Each structure stands twice: as structure tokens, then as C-alpha cells.
Short mmCIF file of C-alpha atoms and ligand atoms in Angstrom, two decimals:
data_model
loop_
_atom_site.label_atom_id
_atom_site.label_comp_id
_atom_site.label_asym_id
_atom_site.label_seq_id
_atom_site.Cartn_x
_atom_site.Cartn_y
_atom_site.Cartn_z
CA MET A 1 -0.02 -0.03 0.02
CA ARG A 2 1.17 3.53 -0.80
CA ASN A 3 1.51 5.95 2.11
CA ALA A 4 -1.63 8.27 1.57
CA THR A 5 -0.22 11.36 3.32
CA LEU A 6 2.72 11.84 1.21
CA ASP A 7 4.17 15.38 0.62
CA PHE A 8 5.50 14.99 -3.00
CA GLN A 9 7.58 18.14 -2.92
CA GLN A 10 9.37 17.04 0.13
CA LEU A 11 9.71 13.50 -1.38
CA ALA A 12 11.34 15.04 -4.46
CA ASP A 13 13.85 16.92 -2.39
CA THR A 14 14.65 13.74 -0.39
CA ILE A 15 15.10 11.72 -3.61
CA LYS A 16 17.54 14.45 -4.82
CA SER A 17 19.61 14.32 -1.79
CA TRP A 18 19.56 10.39 -1.75
CA GLY A 19 20.68 10.57 -5.39
CA LYS A 20 23.78 12.47 -4.37
CA THR A 21 24.65 9.98 -1.70
CA GLN A 22 24.47 7.29 -4.43
CA GLY A 23 27.13 9.14 -6.31
CA PHE A 24 25.00 11.09 -8.81
CA GLN A 25 25.84 14.79 -9.30
CA GLN A 26 22.40 15.89 -10.33
CA VAL A 27 18.94 14.69 -10.29
CA GLY A 28 15.92 16.15 -12.10
CA ILE A 29 12.27 15.22 -12.68
CA ALA A 30 10.48 15.32 -16.11
CA ASP A 31 7.01 14.35 -17.31
CA ILE A 32 6.64 11.90 -20.10
CA ASP A 33 5.62 14.08 -22.90
CA LEU A 34 8.24 13.68 -25.70
CA SER A 35 6.06 14.77 -28.59
CA ALA A 36 8.48 17.69 -29.40
CA TYR A 37 11.31 15.11 -30.01
CA GLU A 38 9.32 12.41 -31.78
CA PRO A 39 9.35 13.84 -35.29
CA ARG A 40 13.11 14.55 -35.04
CA PHE A 41 13.82 10.99 -34.06
CA HIS A 42 11.74 9.76 -37.00
CA GLU A 43 13.62 12.11 -39.29
CA TRP A 44 16.90 10.70 -38.09
CA LEU A 45 15.81 7.15 -38.74
CA ALA A 46 14.38 8.20 -42.15
CA LYS A 47 17.81 9.62 -43.19
CA GLU A 48 19.21 6.20 -42.08
CA PHE A 49 21.70 7.97 -39.82
CA HIS A 50 21.48 5.03 -37.37
CA GLY A 51 23.37 2.81 -39.84
CA GLU A 52 23.58 -0.82 -38.63
CA MET A 53 22.13 -0.01 -35.13
CA ARG A 54 18.87 -1.86 -35.80
CA TYR A 55 17.88 -1.67 -32.23
CA MET A 56 17.22 2.02 -32.86
CA THR A 57 14.36 1.07 -35.27
CA GLN A 58 12.87 -1.62 -33.06
CA HIS A 59 10.48 -1.24 -30.11
CA GLY A 60 7.99 1.12 -32.02
CA ALA A 61 6.73 3.97 -29.98
CA LYS A 62 8.15 2.68 -26.61
CA ARG A 63 11.36 4.84 -27.11
CA TYR A 64 9.52 8.05 -27.15
CA ARG A 65 6.32 7.12 -25.15
CA PRO A 66 7.56 6.07 -21.66
CA GLU A 67 4.15 4.90 -20.57
CA GLU A 68 4.25 2.31 -23.43
CA LEU A 69 7.52 0.96 -22.21
CA VAL A 70 6.48 0.82 -18.58
CA PRO A 71 2.59 1.12 -18.12
CA GLY A 72 1.69 3.46 -15.35
CA THR A 73 4.71 5.75 -15.71
CA ILE A 74 3.97 9.40 -15.19
CA ARG A 75 7.37 10.85 -14.32
CA VAL A 76 10.98 10.18 -15.11
CA ILE A 77 13.61 10.74 -12.54
CA SER A 78 16.78 11.57 -14.64
CA LEU A 79 20.25 11.36 -13.02
CA ARG A 80 23.77 12.52 -14.05
CA MET A 81 26.91 10.79 -13.18
CA ASP A 82 30.34 12.33 -14.15
CA TYR A 83 32.92 10.08 -15.53
CA LEU A 84 36.08 12.06 -16.55
CA PRO A 85 39.01 10.64 -14.78
CA ALA A 86 41.58 13.14 -13.66
CA ASP A 87 45.08 13.43 -15.21
CA THR A 88 44.65 11.46 -18.35
CA ASP A 89 46.46 13.86 -20.44
CA ILE A 90 44.08 13.71 -23.38
CA PRO A 91 45.88 15.91 -25.97
CA LYS A 92 49.30 14.13 -25.43
CA VAL A 93 47.69 10.81 -26.30
CA LEU A 94 45.62 12.05 -29.14
CA GLN A 95 48.61 13.80 -30.77
CA ASP A 96 51.03 10.87 -30.39
CA PRO A 97 50.15 8.64 -33.50
CA ASN A 98 51.86 5.61 -31.80
CA LYS A 99 49.48 5.81 -28.89
CA ALA A 100 45.90 4.38 -28.61
CA TYR A 101 43.27 6.86 -27.93
CA ILE A 102 40.35 5.25 -25.94
CA SER A 103 37.44 7.47 -25.24
CA ARG A 104 37.50 8.66 -21.63
CA TYR A 105 34.17 7.07 -20.68
CA ALA A 106 35.52 3.53 -21.31
CA LEU A 107 38.78 3.52 -19.39
CA GLY A 108 37.30 2.17 -16.21
CA ARG A 109 34.64 -0.23 -15.18
CA ASP A 110 31.47 -0.50 -17.48
CA TYR A 111 29.04 2.13 -16.42
CA HIS A 112 25.93 0.23 -17.29
CA LYS A 113 25.95 -2.20 -14.30
CA LEU A 114 27.32 0.41 -11.89
CA ILE A 115 24.69 2.88 -12.56
CA ARG A 116 21.78 0.49 -12.57
CA LYS A 117 22.89 -0.90 -9.30
CA ARG A 118 22.91 2.68 -7.79
CA LEU A 119 19.51 3.43 -9.39
CA GLN A 120 18.11 0.22 -7.85
CA SER A 121 19.34 1.20 -4.48
CA LEU A 122 17.75 4.49 -4.81
CA ALA A 123 14.38 3.11 -6.06
CA GLU A 124 14.47 0.70 -3.11
CA LYS A 125 14.93 3.64 -0.66
CA ILE A 126 11.94 5.35 -2.27
CA SER A 127 9.80 2.14 -1.84
CA ALA A 128 10.89 2.04 1.77
CA GLU A 129 9.67 5.65 2.17
CA VAL A 130 6.42 5.62 0.19
CA GLY A 131 5.34 2.06 0.23
CA GLU A 132 4.35 0.25 -2.99
CA HIS A 133 5.15 2.11 -6.21
CA GLY A 134 5.63 1.19 -9.77
CA TYR A 135 9.13 1.85 -11.22
CA ARG A 136 11.87 0.67 -13.39
CA THR A 137 15.50 1.74 -13.75
CA PHE A 138 17.59 2.28 -16.92
CA ALA A 139 21.07 3.25 -17.93
CA ASP A 140 21.42 2.91 -21.72
CA SER A 141 19.83 -0.41 -21.29
CA ALA A 142 16.35 -0.09 -23.01
CA PRO A 143 14.50 1.96 -25.66
CA VAL A 144 14.63 5.21 -23.75
CA LEU A 145 15.33 8.75 -25.17
CA GLU A 146 17.70 9.53 -22.42
CA LYS A 147 18.95 13.02 -23.63
CA PRO A 148 15.56 14.51 -24.31
CA LEU A 149 14.28 13.28 -20.99
CA ALA A 150 17.42 14.80 -19.11
CA GLU A 151 16.87 18.00 -21.04
CA LYS A 152 13.26 18.15 -19.85
CA ALA A 153 14.44 17.39 -16.25
CA GLY A 154 16.71 20.45 -16.42
CA LEU A 155 20.00 18.50 -16.29
CA GLY A 156 21.30 20.52 -19.27
CA TRP A 157 20.62 21.14 -22.97
CA ILE A 158 21.12 19.04 -26.05
CA GLY A 159 24.22 20.60 -27.71
CA LYS A 160 24.98 20.93 -31.36
CA HIS A 161 27.15 17.69 -31.16
CA THR A 162 23.94 16.11 -29.73
CA ASN A 163 25.38 15.35 -26.29
CA LEU A 164 23.75 16.86 -23.19
CA ILE A 165 25.69 19.88 -21.89
CA ASN A 166 25.48 21.30 -18.36
CA ARG A 167 26.59 24.88 -17.70
CA GLN A 168 28.49 23.89 -14.50
CA ALA A 169 29.69 20.44 -15.47
CA GLY A 170 30.25 20.33 -19.33
CA SER A 171 29.21 17.05 -20.99
CA TRP A 172 31.56 14.22 -19.54
CA PHE A 173 28.72 12.44 -17.83
CA PHE A 174 26.48 9.45 -18.10
CA LEU A 175 22.69 9.46 -17.86
CA GLY A 176 20.33 7.14 -16.08
CA GLU A 177 16.66 7.14 -15.22
CA ILE A 178 14.01 5.86 -12.95
CA TYR A 179 10.52 5.64 -14.52
CA THR A 180 7.92 6.00 -11.87
CA ASP A 181 4.23 6.24 -11.22
CA LEU A 182 4.70 8.81 -8.40
CA PRO A 183 3.27 12.32 -9.18
CA LEU A 184 6.42 14.15 -8.29
CA PRO A 185 6.77 17.85 -8.95
CA LEU A 186 8.48 18.72 -12.33
CA ASP A 187 11.86 20.51 -12.84
CA GLU A 188 12.21 23.18 -15.40
CA ALA A 189 14.28 22.71 -18.62
CA VAL A 190 17.29 25.15 -18.89
CA LYS A 191 18.00 27.38 -21.82
CA ASN A 192 20.27 26.30 -24.82
CA HIS A 193 23.63 28.05 -24.39
CA CYS A 194 25.43 26.83 -27.59
CA GLY A 195 24.94 30.26 -29.17
CA SER A 196 26.78 30.82 -32.40
CA CYS A 197 29.59 28.35 -31.53
CA THR A 198 30.17 25.65 -34.03
CA ALA A 199 33.42 24.37 -32.70
CA CYS A 200 32.21 20.67 -32.35
CA ILE A 201 30.99 20.68 -35.87
CA GLU A 202 34.29 21.98 -37.32
CA ILE A 203 36.52 19.66 -35.22
CA CYS A 204 34.79 16.40 -36.04
CA PRO A 205 37.47 14.35 -37.83
CA THR A 206 34.89 12.68 -40.09
CA GLN A 207 32.38 15.42 -40.46
CA ALA A 208 29.74 13.28 -38.69
CA ILE A 209 27.91 16.34 -37.38
CA VAL A 210 26.15 17.15 -40.58
CA GLY A 211 24.37 20.22 -39.20
CA PRO A 212 23.62 21.59 -35.66
CA TYR A 213 21.92 18.92 -33.65
CA GLN A 214 22.19 16.46 -36.38
CA LEU A 215 24.58 13.47 -36.09
CA ASP A 216 25.01 10.95 -38.99
CA ALA A 217 26.12 8.09 -36.71
CA ARG A 218 27.46 6.20 -39.85
CA ARG A 219 30.38 8.76 -39.93
CA CYS A 220 30.92 9.00 -36.22
CA ILE A 221 34.16 7.25 -34.92
CA SER A 222 32.26 6.23 -31.91
CA TYR A 223 29.86 4.23 -34.19
CA LEU A 224 32.66 3.04 -36.50
CA THR A 225 34.81 1.68 -33.65
CA ILE A 226 32.18 0.38 -31.23
CA GLU A 227 28.86 -0.24 -32.88
CA LEU A 228 29.81 -1.34 -36.44
CA ARG A 229 30.76 -5.04 -36.54
CA GLU A 230 31.69 -4.99 -40.25
CA SER A 231 34.34 -3.39 -42.48
CA ILE A 232 35.00 0.29 -41.65
CA PRO A 233 34.39 2.31 -44.91
CA VAL A 234 37.82 2.83 -46.56
CA GLU A 235 37.41 6.63 -47.15
CA LEU A 236 36.91 7.10 -43.37
CA ARG A 237 39.87 5.08 -42.18
CA PRO A 238 42.62 7.67 -42.69
CA LEU A 239 40.36 10.28 -40.76
CA MET A 240 40.17 8.17 -37.66
CA GLY A 241 43.76 8.76 -36.63
CA ASN A 242 44.58 6.79 -33.49
CA ARG A 243 41.08 6.66 -32.01
CA ILE A 244 40.56 2.91 -31.40
CA TYR A 245 37.56 2.93 -29.08
CA GLY A 246 35.09 5.79 -29.26
CA CYS A 247 35.94 9.45 -29.84
CA ASP A 248 35.82 12.61 -27.72
CA ASP A 249 36.86 15.33 -30.08
CA CYS A 250 33.50 17.18 -30.10
CA GLN A 251 33.46 17.24 -26.35
CA LEU A 252 37.08 18.19 -25.98
CA VAL A 253 36.65 21.27 -28.07
CA CYS A 254 33.39 22.37 -26.32
CA PRO A 255 34.01 25.47 -24.19
CA TRP A 256 31.52 24.27 -21.55
CA ASN A 257 33.90 21.38 -20.73
CA ARG A 258 36.17 23.93 -19.08
CA TYR A 259 33.84 23.64 -16.16
CA ALA A 260 33.88 19.76 -16.01
CA LYS A 261 35.24 18.36 -12.76
CA PRO A 262 37.07 15.08 -12.64
CA THR A 263 35.30 12.14 -11.12
CA ASP A 264 36.48 10.53 -7.95
CA GLU A 265 34.38 7.43 -8.57
CA LYS A 266 36.86 4.69 -8.07
CA ASP A 267 35.28 2.39 -10.73
CA PHE A 268 35.83 5.00 -13.46
CA GLN A 269 39.59 5.32 -12.89
CA PRO A 270 41.71 3.99 -15.91
CA ARG A 271 42.77 0.25 -15.57
CA HIS A 272 45.61 -1.59 -17.22
CA GLY A 273 47.23 1.61 -18.41
CA LEU A 274 44.64 2.02 -21.08
CA SER A 275 44.62 5.79 -20.94
CA ALA A 276 47.92 6.07 -22.83
CA ALA A 277 48.93 2.66 -24.12
CA GLN A 278 51.07 2.05 -27.18
CA LEU A 279 49.14 0.88 -30.22
CA LEU A 280 51.74 -1.96 -30.83
CA GLU A 281 51.45 -3.21 -27.27
CA LEU A 282 47.61 -3.51 -27.50
CA PHE A 283 47.80 -4.99 -31.03
CA GLN A 284 49.99 -7.82 -29.63
CA TRP A 285 47.48 -8.79 -26.87
CA SER A 286 46.26 -12.42 -27.38
CA GLU A 287 42.54 -13.04 -27.36
CA THR A 288 42.85 -14.50 -23.79
CA GLU A 289 44.80 -11.32 -22.70
CA PHE A 290 42.11 -9.16 -24.34
CA PHE A 291 39.35 -10.85 -22.36
CA LYS A 292 41.33 -10.80 -19.19
CA LYS A 293 42.34 -7.19 -19.32
CA THR A 294 38.88 -5.94 -20.42
CA GLU A 295 37.03 -7.82 -17.73
CA GLY A 296 34.27 -5.60 -16.28
CA SER A 297 34.89 -2.87 -19.02
CA ALA A 298 32.70 -1.67 -21.81
CA ILE A 299 35.46 -2.35 -24.28
CA ARG A 300 34.93 -6.14 -24.04
CA ARG A 301 31.54 -5.73 -25.79
CA ILE A 302 33.25 -5.19 -29.14
CA GLY A 303 35.13 -8.46 -29.01
CA TYR A 304 38.68 -9.42 -30.08
CA GLU A 305 38.06 -9.16 -33.89
CA CYS A 306 36.90 -5.56 -33.82
CA TRP A 307 39.51 -4.70 -31.30
CA LEU A 308 42.23 -5.92 -33.89
CA ARG A 309 40.28 -4.25 -36.65
CA ASN A 310 40.37 -0.88 -34.94
CA ILE A 311 44.05 -1.01 -33.99
CA ALA A 312 44.99 -2.06 -37.47
CA VAL A 313 43.32 1.08 -38.80
CA ALA A 314 45.28 3.16 -36.37
CA LEU A 315 48.54 1.40 -37.17
CA GLY A 316 47.78 2.19 -40.86
CA ASN A 317 47.57 5.90 -39.89
CA ALA A 318 50.74 5.82 -37.83
CA PRO A 319 54.16 7.05 -39.34
CA GLN A 320 56.06 4.34 -41.18
CA ASP A 321 57.88 2.06 -38.75
CA GLU A 322 59.57 -1.33 -39.18
CA LYS A 323 58.17 -2.67 -36.01
CA ILE A 324 54.61 -1.79 -37.03
CA ILE A 325 55.15 -3.48 -40.46
CA ALA A 326 56.40 -6.72 -38.76
CA ALA A 327 53.37 -6.70 -36.33
CA LEU A 328 51.02 -6.25 -39.19
CA GLN A 329 52.77 -8.85 -41.26
CA ASP A 330 52.34 -11.26 -38.30
CA LYS A 331 48.60 -10.95 -38.54
CA MET A 332 48.32 -11.13 -42.38
CA MET A 333 47.06 -14.75 -42.08
CA HIS A 334 44.68 -14.11 -39.22
CA GLU A 335 41.75 -16.43 -39.25
CA SER A 336 39.22 -13.63 -39.33
CA GLU A 337 38.65 -12.08 -42.82
CA LEU A 338 37.67 -8.79 -41.23
CA VAL A 339 41.02 -8.56 -39.42
CA ARG A 340 42.94 -9.68 -42.53
CA GLU A 341 41.28 -7.00 -44.73
CA HIS A 342 42.11 -4.24 -42.25
CA VAL A 343 45.58 -5.47 -41.68
CA MET A 344 46.30 -5.44 -45.48
CA TRP A 345 44.99 -1.92 -45.73
CA ALA A 346 47.28 -0.83 -43.00
CA LEU A 347 50.31 -2.66 -44.61
CA ASP A 348 49.60 -0.90 -47.86
CA ARG A 349 49.67 2.43 -46.10
CA GLN A 350 52.76 1.62 -44.03
CA THR A 351 54.63 0.36 -47.12
CA ALA A 352 53.29 2.94 -49.55
CA TRP A 353 56.56 5.05 -49.33
CA GLU A 354 58.90 2.27 -50.32
C1 B12 B 401 22.67 5.50 -30.35
C2 B12 B 401 23.60 6.10 -29.41
C3 B12 B 401 24.89 6.49 -29.88
C4 B12 B 401 25.18 6.57 -31.43
C5 B12 B 401 24.43 7.72 -32.02
C6 B12 B 401 24.57 8.98 -31.16
C7 B12 B 401 23.37 10.02 -31.28
N1 B12 B 401 23.68 11.30 -31.30
O1 B12 B 401 22.23 9.61 -31.32
C8 B12 B 401 26.70 6.68 -31.40
C9 B12 B 401 27.34 5.25 -31.46
C10 B12 B 401 27.30 7.50 -32.52
C11 B12 B 401 26.88 7.25 -30.06
C12 B12 B 401 28.10 7.96 -29.68
C13 B12 B 401 28.32 8.50 -28.55
N2 B12 B 401 27.63 8.29 -27.40
CO1 B12 B 401 25.88 7.49 -27.35
N3 B12 B 401 24.20 6.71 -27.16
C14 B12 B 401 23.28 6.32 -27.99
C15 B12 B 401 21.98 5.92 -27.33
C16 B12 B 401 21.99 4.46 -27.21
C17 B12 B 401 20.70 6.41 -28.06
C18 B12 B 401 20.78 7.91 -28.58
C19 B12 B 401 19.59 8.27 -29.40
O2 B12 B 401 18.42 8.31 -28.98
N4 B12 B 401 19.79 8.71 -30.69
C20 B12 B 401 18.72 9.09 -31.54
C21 B12 B 401 19.02 10.36 -32.15
C22 B12 B 401 17.81 10.78 -32.94
O3 B12 B 401 19.13 11.30 -31.19
P1 B12 B 401 20.02 12.72 -31.32
O4 B12 B 401 20.99 12.59 -32.35
O5 B12 B 401 20.46 13.02 -29.97
O6 B12 B 401 18.85 13.66 -31.90
C23 B12 B 401 17.96 14.17 -30.93
C24 B12 B 401 18.36 15.70 -30.62
O7 B12 B 401 19.71 16.07 -31.19
C25 B12 B 401 17.21 16.47 -31.18
N5 B12 B 401 17.43 17.17 -32.42
C26 B12 B 401 17.59 16.72 -33.56
N6 B12 B 401 17.60 17.54 -34.52
C27 B12 B 401 17.39 18.89 -33.92
C28 B12 B 401 17.32 20.06 -34.46
C29 B12 B 401 17.19 21.09 -33.51
C30 B12 B 401 17.04 22.48 -34.05
C31 B12 B 401 17.01 20.84 -32.14
C32 B12 B 401 16.94 21.97 -31.11
C33 B12 B 401 17.21 19.48 -31.56
C34 B12 B 401 17.31 18.58 -32.48
O8 B12 B 401 16.19 15.59 -31.25
C35 B12 B 401 16.65 14.26 -31.59
C36 B12 B 401 15.55 13.29 -31.06
O9 B12 B 401 15.53 13.30 -29.61
C37 B12 B 401 22.19 6.74 -26.02
C38 B12 B 401 21.43 6.08 -24.80
C39 B12 B 401 20.03 6.19 -24.84
N7 B12 B 401 19.25 5.15 -24.58
O10 B12 B 401 19.53 7.44 -25.05
C40 B12 B 401 23.61 6.93 -25.74
C41 B12 B 401 24.16 8.22 -25.18
C42 B12 B 401 23.54 9.31 -26.01
N8 B12 B 401 25.63 8.16 -25.63
C43 B12 B 401 26.40 8.72 -24.79
C44 B12 B 401 27.79 8.88 -24.96
C45 B12 B 401 28.71 9.26 -23.77
C46 B12 B 401 28.42 8.86 -26.26
C47 B12 B 401 29.82 9.30 -26.70
C48 B12 B 401 30.31 10.53 -26.05
C49 B12 B 401 30.77 8.00 -26.48
C50 B12 B 401 32.13 8.22 -26.94
N9 B12 B 401 32.98 9.06 -26.39
O11 B12 B 401 32.48 7.70 -28.04
C51 B12 B 401 29.53 9.44 -28.27
C52 B12 B 401 29.20 10.93 -28.67
C53 B12 B 401 28.97 11.08 -30.04
C54 B12 B 401 27.99 12.21 -30.40
N10 B12 B 401 28.53 13.24 -30.89
O12 B12 B 401 26.87 12.19 -30.05
C55 B12 B 401 25.69 9.18 -23.55
C56 B12 B 401 25.57 10.78 -23.70
C57 B12 B 401 25.66 11.50 -22.35
C58 B12 B 401 25.49 12.93 -22.54
N11 B12 B 401 26.26 13.85 -21.83
O13 B12 B 401 24.76 13.46 -23.43
C59 B12 B 401 24.26 8.47 -23.70
C60 B12 B 401 23.17 9.16 -23.14
C61 B12 B 401 24.44 7.15 -22.93
C62 B12 B 401 24.35 7.37 -21.30
N12 B12 B 401 23.36 6.61 -20.72
O14 B12 B 401 25.00 8.01 -20.73
N13 B12 B 401 25.89 7.03 -29.16
S1 SF4 B 402 32.44 11.70 -31.33
FE1 SF4 B 402 34.16 12.25 -32.74
S2 SF4 B 402 33.57 11.44 -34.77
FE2 SF4 B 402 31.62 11.40 -33.40
S3 SF4 B 402 30.68 13.42 -33.78
FE3 SF4 B 402 32.01 13.67 -32.13
S4 SF4 B 402 34.06 14.41 -33.00
FE4 SF4 B 402 32.72 13.42 -34.63
#
């Protein structure tokens, strides 16, 4: 039974302070009307910007109608968790073509499980306070339009690079949600502060931001290195540089990230020296080593084949080097056709000068 004498304003304040004790930096509350975002979502799909991410086309209206995903939902509690580790010396790694750039969100433990566990604890605390209530927790784990919900909940605005930006915290954060049937008071959306800045659009190595607020995922290095399981389009490979897992360029250049604070979350700290590893060292990991060293990390999801594929592209982009040529030659007969094809491409680039 639900406690009939609830003060929902007080409950919302309490949930926000509990959210902080669970390691979230901000909590906001939105209603479930995403009708303003629905046509844009359809446009994005119609242009095929989702590429091979078929999961974006499935689930019908559930993605933009929360009450269809979880019947009874009337509010969404949206939460932000910052992930930027301190001292990872990003420019130094990005500018060293022999080093592997891994996007900063993926250096530590996989955020999906961690955030859902924290959300579950928070939801259980709410249950203990209010009695029975309907809820479900998400962290990039279901058809949920996380950025629009967070924008409505006042956590920030969707920037021109399409990530959510917060005036005090930049954009280096994850989002998570609790869908609930509690009639909590709503937070107000904040204004968009991108102004006339187009730095993210200009810096994108593959020109994936085809217009303000419009991302053609098929060109985005994050998609190419993480989501795509096939051959990387040849014309995009030279533009990827040394980015072997995800990409952060559009966030790095964003002026609002001057205000981002590094996380002290233990689980988000870099593991196995992945924040500045040598490409050659990672390329030489055996499959067993790959699975051992990526245990509990989001990187594991791409599998060993795509790991080698991505590093081969970066080695093809590195300056000519005998050691690189030897390492590539070593994998010319790899059992995976995908790996062989990217290794041959890289070898052609490495030996083009001879
Ligand atoms: C699919 C996906 C991707 C795809 C596509 C990205 C994208 N922009 O959609 C790829 C693989 C490329 C990707 C990359 C990354 N992702 Co991602 N991704 C998702 C996922 C699963 C769905 C996003 C989605 O719904 N896309 C659909 C399209 C239509 O959305 P959209 O491009 O944002 O378009 C909307 C708005 O821009 C707006 N809009 C469109 N046109 C216009 C025009 C105007 C004028 C206006 C005002 C608005 C507007 O309406 C659209 C509909 O809502 C979410 C998790 C989730 N369930 O939400 C994580 C998520 C968005 N990703 C996240 C992260 C961290 C990343 C990366 C930074 C990872 C990395 N370092 O490599 C990059 C960033 C790349 C980038 N510039 O966006 C975080 C973002 C956190 C934040 N601060 O915003 C999320 C929320 C995951 C999480 N739980 O934390 N991702
Ligand atoms: S993540 Fe990289 S490739 Fe993708 S839009 Fe941003 S700058 Fe471009």
C-alpha cells in the first residue's frame, strides 16, 4: 500500500539528496511528454543516420512514449553521473600517433551495471519511504530517449554535437533514469547556451555532425569503432587517426567542458594503463589477454576481432615504422577475414613509401 499522506515536494527533495549519496551529481524530474522530440527521431531514422544500429528502429513507440515501455509511468527521474578521470593527459595521447586513444568514458569499469545498481538502491529507498510504487531503472539499457528526458528534467541542454551539456559540469557524464508512477513535482528545462559556437561541428574528424543537432552516426568514430561489426568504410579510415575505441573530439573542443570536474568514482579510474597505451602493445594482446584485461569494461563488448580491426586502422595511420610493419605482417594470415582485410589496408599504407 502507498502511504496516503505523502508530501511529494518533500519527497522529490529527499530523492535528490539520496541521489547525491548514491554518487550522482544531479537529479531532475520530467514528465513523459516527448512529442516535441518524436518527429526529429523519425527524421533521423528516415535519413538512415542510425546505420547498422537496428535496435534504434525496433520497439515502435516505446522509445518516445515512456508509458508504453512501462505502463503506469507518469514521471521520469533523470540522473547524471560524471565520468572524466583526472590526469589522463588527453591531448598528449591524441597527438601521439603511436599511442591508442580510448574515449575517456571507457577507461574504467563498465558504467551500465554500476549505474543500474545505484539506481536500484535509490528506487528501493523510495519504496521504503512511500510504500508500494511502480518503477523501473535504466542506464542505456532499453529503448529510452535519455537525452530528451534529461533536457526536460533540467540537467542541461542538447548541444550541437547532440550530447547533453550542463553549464556547471560540461558534458563528460552518463545518464540514467527511474521511470515512476509517483506524481512528483517537475523541474524546469534550462536554456540552450550553444549560441553561435560551431567548434564541435568543425573539429569532427569525419564530419559526422552534418548540421547543428544532427549526427550521422554512420560517420561518427564512436559508431565505427564500437557499434559497427563489419568493415570500416575505406574513405573514413585515414580520418580516424589513433582513435581505437570511441571518440571525444567534439566534447574536448566544447567550451563548456572547461567547467567539468574530474570524477572521484573509483570504478571510473583507468585500468591496465589504457589511458595512454602504445598501439603496438595492444595489437599484440592475445585473445585471452584481451578478455582478461577488459573484464568488467565496456570495451569487451566489441570483441577481439573488432579490437584488432580498430588497432589495425590506427597502425595504418601511424608514421612508417619497421616494428609496425612486422606486427601487421604477423597478422596477415589471421583467421578472421575482417582482421585480414584491415591489416592488409594498414600494410599498404605503411609500405606505400617504399
Ligand atoms: C545510439 C547512441 C549513440 C550513437 C548515435 C549518437 C546520437 N547522437 O544519437 C553513437 C554510437 C554514434 C553514439 C556515440 C556517443 N555516445 Co551514445 N548513445 C546512443 C543511445 C543508445 C541512443 C541515442 C539516441 O536516442 N539517438 C537518436 C537520435 C535521434 O538522437 P540525437 O542525435 O540526440 O537527436 C535528438 C536531438 O539532437 C534532437 N534534435 C535533432 N535535430 C534537432 C534540431 C534542433 C534545431 C534541435 C533544437 C534539436 C534537434 O532531437 C533528436 C531526437 O531526440 C544513448 C542512450 C539512450 N538510450 O538514450 C547513448 C548516449 C547518448 N551516448 C552517450 C555517450 C557518452 C556517447 C559518446 C560520447 C561516447 C564516445 N565518447 O564515443 C559518443 C558521442 C557522439 C556524439 N557526438 O553524439 C551518452 C551521452 C551523455 C551525454 N552527456 O549526453 C548516452 C546518453 C548514454 C548514457 N546513458 O550516458 N551514441
Ligand atoms: S564523437 Fe568524434 S566522430 Fe563522433 S561526432 Fe564527435 S567528433 Fe565527430
